[in-house]
CSV table of C-alpha atoms in Angstrom, one decimal:
chain,number,residue,atom,x,y,z
P,1,MET,CA,33.3,-60.9,-17.7
P,2,TYR,CA,35.6,-57.5,-18.8
P,3,VAL,CA,33.7,-55.3,-19.2
P,4,ASP,CA,36.4,-52.7,-18.3
P,5,MET,CA,38.4,-54.2,-21.3
P,6,LEU,CA,35.4,-54.3,-23.7
P,7,ALA,CA,35.3,-49.9,-22.3
P,8,THR,CA,38.6,-49.6,-23.4
P,9,LEU,CA,38.2,-51.3,-26.7
P,10,THR,CA,35.1,-48.9,-27.5
P,11,THR,CA,37.7,-45.7,-27.4
P,12,THR,CA,40.5,-47.6,-29.3
P,13,ASP,CA,39.0,-48.0,-32.9
P,14,ALA,CA,39.7,-52.1,-32.1
P,15,ALA,CA,36.4,-52.9,-33.9
P,16,ASP,CA,38.3,-56.2,-34.9
P,17,GLU,CA,38.8,-57.6,-31.0
P,18,ILE,CA,35.7,-56.3,-30.0
P,19,PHE,CA,34.7,-58.9,-32.5
P,20,LEU,CA,36.4,-61.9,-32.4
P,21,TYR,CA,35.7,-61.2,-28.4
P,22,ALA,CA,32.0,-60.8,-29.1
P,23,GLU,CA,32.5,-63.6,-31.1
P,24,LYS,CA,33.5,-66.0,-28.4
P,25,LEU,CA,31.2,-65.5,-25.7
P,26,LEU,CA,28.5,-66.2,-28.1
P,27,GLU,CA,29.6,-70.1,-28.8
P,28,ARG,CA,30.4,-70.1,-25.2
P,29,SER,CA,27.2,-69.4,-24.1
P,30,ALA,CA,25.6,-71.5,-26.8
P,31,GLY,CA,27.6,-74.5,-25.0
P,32,LEU,CA,26.6,-73.1,-21.5
P,33,SER,CA,23.6,-72.6,-20.0
P,34,GLN,CA,24.9,-70.3,-17.1
P,35,LEU,CA,26.8,-68.2,-19.4
P,36,ALA,CA,23.6,-67.7,-21.6
P,37,ASP,CA,21.9,-66.2,-18.5
P,38,ARG,CA,24.5,-63.6,-18.6
P,39,PRO,CA,24.2,-60.3,-20.3
P,40,GLU,CA,27.8,-59.9,-21.3
P,41,PRO,CA,28.3,-62.2,-23.9
P,42,TRP,CA,25.0,-59.4,-25.7
P,43,TYR,CA,26.4,-56.3,-24.6
P,44,ALA,CA,30.1,-57.4,-25.7
P,45,ALA,CA,27.8,-58.2,-29.8
P,46,GLY,CA,26.2,-55.0,-29.7
P,47,ILE,CA,29.1,-52.7,-28.5
P,48,TYR,CA,30.6,-54.0,-31.3
P,49,HIS,CA,28.6,-53.5,-34.5
P,50,GLN,CA,28.1,-49.9,-32.5
P,51,CYS,CA,31.3,-49.7,-33.5
P,52,ALA,CA,30.7,-51.1,-36.8
P,53,ALA,CA,28.5,-48.5,-37.3
P,54,ASP,CA,30.9,-45.7,-36.3
P,55,MET,CA,32.7,-46.7,-39.1
P,56,ALA,CA,30.3,-47.2,-41.7
P,57,ASP,CA,28.7,-45.1,-44.3
P,58,GLY,CA,24.9,-45.0,-45.3
P,59,ASN,CA,22.5,-48.2,-44.1
P,60,PHE,CA,25.7,-50.1,-43.6
P,61,ALA,CA,25.5,-47.8,-40.6
P,62,HIS,CA,21.9,-48.2,-40.0
P,63,VAL,CA,22.0,-51.9,-40.0
P,64,HIS,CA,24.9,-52.3,-37.4
P,65,ARG,CA,23.4,-49.6,-35.3
P,66,GLU,CA,20.2,-51.2,-35.8
P,67,SER,CA,21.9,-54.5,-35.0
P,68,SER,CA,23.5,-52.8,-31.8
P,69,ARG,CA,19.7,-51.8,-30.6
P,70,ARG,CA,19.0,-55.8,-30.3
P,71,TYR,CA,21.8,-56.9,-29.0
P,72,LEU,CA,21.7,-54.5,-26.0
P,73,ALA,CA,18.0,-54.9,-25.7
P,74,ARG,CA,19.0,-58.7,-25.1
P,75,ALA,CA,21.7,-57.8,-22.5
P,76,LEU,CA,18.7,-56.1,-20.7
P,77,GLU,CA,16.6,-58.4,-20.9
P,78,VAL,CA,18.8,-61.0,-19.1
P,79,CYS,CA,20.0,-58.5,-16.4
P,80,PRO,CA,18.1,-55.0,-16.5
P,81,HIS,CA,20.6,-53.8,-14.1
P,82,PHE,CA,23.5,-54.3,-16.3
P,83,GLY,CA,24.7,-50.2,-16.5
P,84,PRO,CA,26.9,-50.7,-18.6
P,85,ALA,CA,24.4,-51.8,-21.5
P,86,TRP,CA,22.0,-48.6,-20.7
P,87,ILE,CA,25.7,-46.1,-22.0
P,88,ALA,CA,25.6,-48.4,-24.9
P,89,LEU,CA,22.0,-47.7,-25.6
P,90,GLY,CA,21.9,-44.1,-24.8
P,91,ARG,CA,24.6,-43.5,-27.0
P,92,SER,CA,23.3,-45.1,-30.1
P,93,PHE,CA,20.3,-42.6,-29.9
P,94,ALA,CA,22.7,-39.6,-28.8
P,95,VAL,CA,24.8,-40.4,-32.1
P,96,ASN,CA,21.4,-39.8,-34.1
P,97,ASP,CA,20.5,-37.1,-32.2
P,98,GLU,CA,17.5,-39.3,-30.3
P,99,THR,CA,18.2,-36.3,-27.6
P,100,GLU,CA,14.8,-38.1,-25.5
P,101,ARG,CA,15.8,-41.6,-25.9
P,102,ALA,CA,19.4,-41.0,-24.6
P,103,ILE,CA,19.2,-39.0,-21.5
P,104,GLN,CA,16.4,-42.0,-21.2
P,105,ALA,CA,19.0,-44.5,-21.3
P,106,TYR,CA,21.8,-42.8,-19.3
P,107,ARG,CA,18.6,-42.1,-16.4
P,108,SER,CA,18.3,-45.9,-16.6
P,109,ALA,CA,22.2,-46.0,-15.6
P,110,THR,CA,21.8,-43.6,-12.9
P,111,LYS,CA,19.0,-45.3,-11.1
P,112,HIS,CA,20.7,-48.8,-11.5
P,113,CYS,CA,24.5,-47.6,-11.1
P,114,PRO,CA,24.0,-44.4,-8.5
P,115,GLU,CA,27.3,-44.2,-7.5
P,116,TRP,CA,28.9,-44.7,-10.9
P,117,HIS,CA,29.9,-41.4,-12.5
P,118,MET,CA,29.8,-42.2,-16.6
P,119,PRO,CA,25.5,-41.7,-16.8
P,120,TRP,CA,25.9,-38.1,-15.0
P,121,LEU,CA,29.1,-37.4,-17.1
P,122,LEU,CA,27.1,-38.4,-20.6
P,123,ILE,CA,23.9,-36.6,-19.1
P,124,GLY,CA,25.4,-33.6,-18.9
P,125,MET,CA,27.3,-34.1,-22.5
P,126,GLU,CA,24.0,-34.3,-23.8
P,127,HIS,CA,23.4,-31.3,-22.4
P,128,LEU,CA,25.6,-29.4,-23.5
P,129,ARG,CA,25.6,-30.4,-27.1
P,130,VAL,CA,22.2,-29.9,-27.2
P,131,GLY,CA,22.5,-26.0,-25.4
P,132,HIS,CA,25.4,-25.6,-27.8
P,133,SER,CA,23.4,-26.5,-31.3
P,134,GLU,CA,20.7,-24.0,-29.3
P,135,SER,CA,22.5,-21.3,-28.5
P,136,TYR,CA,23.6,-20.8,-32.6
P,137,SER,CA,20.6,-21.1,-33.8
P,138,GLY,CA,19.8,-17.0,-31.8
P,139,GLN,CA,18.1,-18.4,-28.6
P,140,GLY,CA,21.6,-16.9,-26.8
P,141,VAL,CA,22.2,-19.7,-23.4
P,142,HIS,CA,19.9,-22.3,-24.0
P,143,LEU,CA,18.7,-24.2,-21.1
P,144,GLU,CA,20.3,-27.1,-21.5
P,145,HIS,CA,23.4,-25.3,-21.7
P,146,ALA,CA,23.2,-23.9,-17.9
P,147,THR,CA,21.4,-27.7,-16.6
P,148,ALA,CA,24.8,-29.3,-18.4
P,149,LEU,CA,26.8,-28.5,-15.3
P,150,THR,CA,24.5,-30.3,-12.5
P,151,TYR,CA,25.1,-33.3,-14.0
P,152,LEU,CA,28.3,-32.7,-14.5
P,153,GLU,CA,29.3,-31.2,-11.4
P,154,ARG,CA,27.6,-34.5,-10.3
P,155,ALA,CA,30.1,-36.7,-11.6
P,156,LYS,CA,32.9,-35.0,-10.4
P,157,ASP,CA,31.9,-35.8,-6.7
P,158,LEU,CA,31.6,-39.4,-7.9
P,159,THR,CA,35.1,-39.5,-9.6
P,160,PRO,CA,37.0,-36.7,-8.7
P,161,ILE,CA,40.5,-37.6,-10.3
P,162,ASP,CA,38.2,-38.4,-13.9
P,163,SER,CA,39.7,-36.8,-16.6
P,164,GLU,CA,37.1,-36.4,-18.7
P,165,VAL,CA,34.2,-34.9,-16.5
P,166,ARG,CA,37.3,-32.4,-16.1
P,167,ASN,CA,37.6,-31.7,-19.6
P,168,GLN,CA,34.1,-31.4,-20.0
P,169,ILE,CA,33.4,-29.2,-17.3
P,170,GLY,CA,35.9,-27.1,-18.9
P,171,ILE,CA,33.9,-27.2,-21.8
P,172,TYR,CA,31.0,-26.0,-20.3
P,173,HIS,CA,33.1,-23.1,-18.7
P,174,SER,CA,34.3,-22.0,-22.8
P,175,LYS,CA,31.0,-22.0,-24.0
P,176,SER,CA,30.1,-19.9,-21.5
P,177,GLY,CA,32.7,-17.1,-22.2
P,178,ASP,CA,34.3,-17.8,-19.0
P,179,HIS,CA,37.3,-18.9,-20.3
P,180,GLU,CA,39.8,-18.2,-17.2
P,181,GLN,CA,37.8,-21.6,-15.6
P,182,ALA,CA,37.2,-23.0,-18.4
P,183,ILE,CA,41.7,-23.3,-19.0
P,184,LYS,CA,41.7,-24.1,-15.3
P,185,SER,CA,39.4,-27.0,-15.8
P,186,PHE,CA,41.9,-28.1,-18.9
P,187,ILE,CA,44.8,-27.9,-16.7
P,188,GLU,CA,42.9,-30.3,-14.4
P,189,ALA,CA,41.6,-32.8,-16.9
P,190,ILE,CA,46.0,-32.9,-18.7
P,191,GLU,CA,46.9,-33.1,-14.9
P,192,SER,CA,44.7,-35.5,-14.2
P,193,GLU,CA,45.7,-38.1,-17.4
P,194,ASN,CA,49.5,-37.3,-16.8
P,195,SER,CA,49.2,-38.9,-13.4
P,196,ARG,CA,47.4,-42.0,-15.0
P,197,LYS,CA,49.6,-45.0,-16.4
P,198,HIS,CA,50.0,-46.2,-19.6
P,199,GLY,CA,49.4,-49.8,-20.2
P,200,ARG,CA,45.9,-51.1,-22.7
P,201,VAL,CA,45.2,-47.9,-23.0
P,202,ALA,CA,47.8,-46.0,-23.6
P,203,VAL,CA,46.7,-45.2,-27.6
P,204,ALA,CA,43.3,-43.9,-26.0
P,205,GLN,CA,45.2,-41.7,-23.4
P,206,THR,CA,47.3,-39.9,-25.7
P,207,LYS,CA,44.3,-38.9,-28.1
P,208,ASN,CA,43.0,-38.1,-24.5
P,209,PHE,CA,45.5,-35.9,-23.7
P,210,ALA,CA,45.9,-34.3,-27.3
P,211,ARG,CA,41.9,-33.5,-27.6
P,212,TYR,CA,42.3,-31.7,-23.4
P,213,GLN,CA,45.7,-29.5,-24.9
P,214,ASN,CA,43.8,-28.5,-28.4
P,215,ASN,CA,40.7,-27.4,-26.1
P,216,LEU,CA,43.5,-25.9,-23.8
P,217,ALA,CA,44.6,-23.7,-26.8
P,218,PHE,CA,41.5,-22.3,-28.2
P,219,SER,CA,40.1,-21.1,-24.2
P,220,LEU,CA,44.2,-19.1,-23.9
P,221,CYS,CA,43.6,-18.2,-27.8
P,222,GLN,CA,40.8,-16.6,-26.6
P,223,ASN,CA,41.7,-14.9,-24.0
P,224,GLY,CA,44.7,-13.3,-25.6
P,225,GLN,CA,47.2,-15.7,-24.5
P,226,LEU,CA,48.8,-16.7,-27.8
P,227,GLU,CA,52.0,-17.9,-26.7
P,228,GLU,CA,50.3,-20.2,-24.4
P,229,ALA,CA,47.9,-21.5,-27.6
P,230,ALA,CA,50.4,-22.2,-29.6
P,231,GLU,CA,52.9,-23.9,-26.8
P,232,ALA,CA,49.1,-26.1,-26.4
P,233,CYS,CA,48.7,-26.7,-30.2
P,234,GLN,CA,52.7,-28.1,-30.2
P,235,LYS,CA,52.3,-30.6,-27.8
P,236,ALA,CA,48.6,-32.0,-29.0
P,237,LEU,CA,50.4,-32.3,-31.8
P,238,LYS,CA,52.9,-34.5,-30.2
P,239,ALA,CA,50.5,-36.2,-28.3
P,240,ALA,CA,48.2,-38.1,-30.7
P,241,PRO,CA,49.1,-41.1,-31.6
P,242,ASN,CA,48.2,-40.8,-36.0
P,243,GLY,CA,49.7,-37.9,-37.8
P,244,ASN,CA,46.5,-38.1,-39.7
P,245,CYS,CA,44.6,-38.6,-37.3
P,246,ALA,CA,41.4,-36.0,-36.0
P,247,GLU,CA,42.8,-34.6,-32.8
P,248,ALA,CA,46.2,-33.9,-35.2
P,249,MET,CA,43.9,-32.0,-37.8
P,250,GLU,CA,42.0,-29.7,-34.5
P,251,SER,CA,45.5,-29.2,-33.2
P,252,HIS,CA,47.1,-27.9,-37.4
P,253,GLN,CA,43.6,-25.7,-37.1
P,254,MET,CA,44.1,-24.2,-34.2
P,255,LEU,CA,48.1,-23.6,-34.0
P,256,ALA,CA,46.9,-21.5,-37.7
P,257,PHE,CA,44.5,-20.0,-35.9
P,258,VAL,CA,46.6,-18.4,-33.1
P,259,LEU,CA,49.7,-17.7,-35.5
P,260,SER,CA,47.6,-15.8,-38.4
P,261,LYS,CA,46.4,-13.8,-35.0
P,262,GLN,CA,50.3,-13.4,-33.8
P,263,GLY,CA,50.6,-11.6,-37.7
P,264,ARG,CA,52.2,-15.0,-38.9
P,265,PRO,CA,49.8,-15.6,-41.7
P,266,SER,CA,52.8,-17.5,-44.4
P,267,GLN,CA,53.3,-20.3,-41.5
P,268,ALA,CA,48.7,-20.4,-40.8
P,269,ILE,CA,48.6,-21.1,-44.1
P,270,ASP,CA,51.3,-24.1,-43.5
P,271,HIS,CA,49.5,-25.6,-40.8
P,272,TYR,CA,45.9,-24.7,-43.1
P,273,HIS,CA,47.2,-26.9,-45.6
P,274,GLN,CA,48.4,-29.5,-43.1
P,275,ALA,CA,44.8,-30.2,-41.8
P,276,ILE,CA,43.9,-29.7,-44.6
P,277,GLY,CA,45.0,-33.2,-46.3
P,278,ILE,CA,44.1,-34.5,-43.0
P,279,GLY,CA,40.5,-33.5,-43.4
P,280,GLU,CA,41.2,-34.9,-47.4
P,281,LYS,CA,42.0,-38.4,-45.9
P,282,ALA,CA,38.8,-38.4,-43.7
P,283,ARG,CA,36.5,-38.1,-46.4
P,284,GLY,CA,36.3,-34.6,-46.4
P,285,ASN,CA,35.3,-33.7,-43.2
P,286,VAL,CA,33.3,-29.9,-42.1
P,287,SER,CA,35.9,-29.3,-40.7
P,288,THR,CA,37.9,-29.6,-44.1
P,289,ARG,CA,35.5,-27.5,-45.6
P,290,ALA,CA,36.2,-24.5,-43.0
P,291,ALA,CA,39.6,-24.9,-43.2
P,292,HIS,CA,39.3,-24.1,-47.0
P,293,SER,CA,37.3,-21.2,-46.3
P,294,LEU,CA,39.9,-19.6,-44.1
P,295,VAL,CA,43.1,-20.6,-46.1
P,296,ASN,CA,41.3,-18.4,-48.8
P,297,ARG,CA,40.4,-15.2,-46.3
P,298,LEU,CA,44.2,-15.4,-44.7
P,299,MET,CA,45.1,-14.7,-48.2
P,300,ARG,CA,43.4,-12.5,-49.8
P,301,ASN,CA,44.3,-10.8,-46.1
P,302,ILE,CA,47.9,-10.8,-46.8
P,303,SER,CA,49.2,-7.7,-48.7
P,304,ARG,CA,49.2,-7.4,-52.3
P,305,ASP,CA,53.0,-7.4,-52.2
P,306,GLY,CA,53.3,-10.8,-51.0
P,307,ILE,CA,55.1,-12.6,-48.2
P,308,PRO,CA,58.5,-12.0,-47.9
P,309,GLY,CA,60.6,-14.5,-49.5
P,310,CYS,CA,58.1,-16.3,-51.1
P,311,LEU,CA,55.9,-16.4,-54.5
P,312,SER,CA,53.8,-12.7,-55.7
P,313,MET,CA,50.2,-12.6,-54.0
P,314,GLU,CA,49.0,-13.9,-57.8
P,315,ASN,CA,51.5,-16.2,-57.6
P,316,LEU,CA,50.8,-17.6,-54.4
P,317,VAL,CA,47.3,-17.9,-54.7
P,318,ARG,CA,47.5,-19.8,-58.0
P,319,HIS,CA,50.2,-22.0,-56.8
P,320,VAL,CA,48.2,-22.6,-53.7
P,321,GLU,CA,44.9,-23.5,-55.2
P,322,SER,CA,46.4,-25.9,-57.5
P,323,GLN,CA,47.8,-27.6,-54.7
P,324,MET,CA,44.0,-27.5,-53.7
P,325,ALA,CA,42.9,-29.3,-57.0
P,326,VAL,CA,45.6,-32.6,-57.1
P,327,ASP,CA,45.1,-33.3,-52.7
């Protein structure tokens, strides 16, 4: 029933295609008793509502998320061993910060599909996310963060060539402060992604490639390799399938940060503003507000004589602020 296709569509923001596919399956299941006893139609409907929830706000997101869980629960009622439904159910909990329930669902998937790397990867990612938030609350490197590597390594053992596993291991090392090891893992993720054939998932692959290059750029920058970091940012910008996507916004912000560390403030400000422009179109992403703050800080650090060949500092500030108001 093309479960792999559904997983692919989920990563390419193709909610309309998922809806049509789910509707077709449910219509067929109504007329065919053998199909009604299969989990795929209910799983497809659950995935559609999950994608719709990701794109909605407030009560609309809540309604779609509850509908998604009902359909996924029905899929698991029909077939408790259907791993993809456990994964989707866990994801619906994870996006609501219901970590324990998410991990419980992922663990159920490992029991029913022990040789599938995906649930192990997602458990590791959830531990990594929780551990990272705890470390930012002032508790240092949290136990959850340390536990993440165990699950990520298990996923790597099951699927050594998976690029996302390598990427998440790189994120683990980056957040642990081991940027040399992080750089190695991100490069492995990029090489693995490059080796994949482009087909239906071309958009998803280029978005992944851009994400991995952004992560590599961050660790290179933290490791003092500024030229290499700037090059990685440029590759990410070229790979981003849409100039207004989140990956492009991150690339502009990362490149601006690198340029500011290189002592090139005017170019840094330009890229910060490109990031801000993208973020404003995405309904005021938190990263956009951070970029506003960084622009202001960077401009305050420029000498009062201004940038050679540009407006004076006073006029530059006024000009940038007026542009922000217009945007």
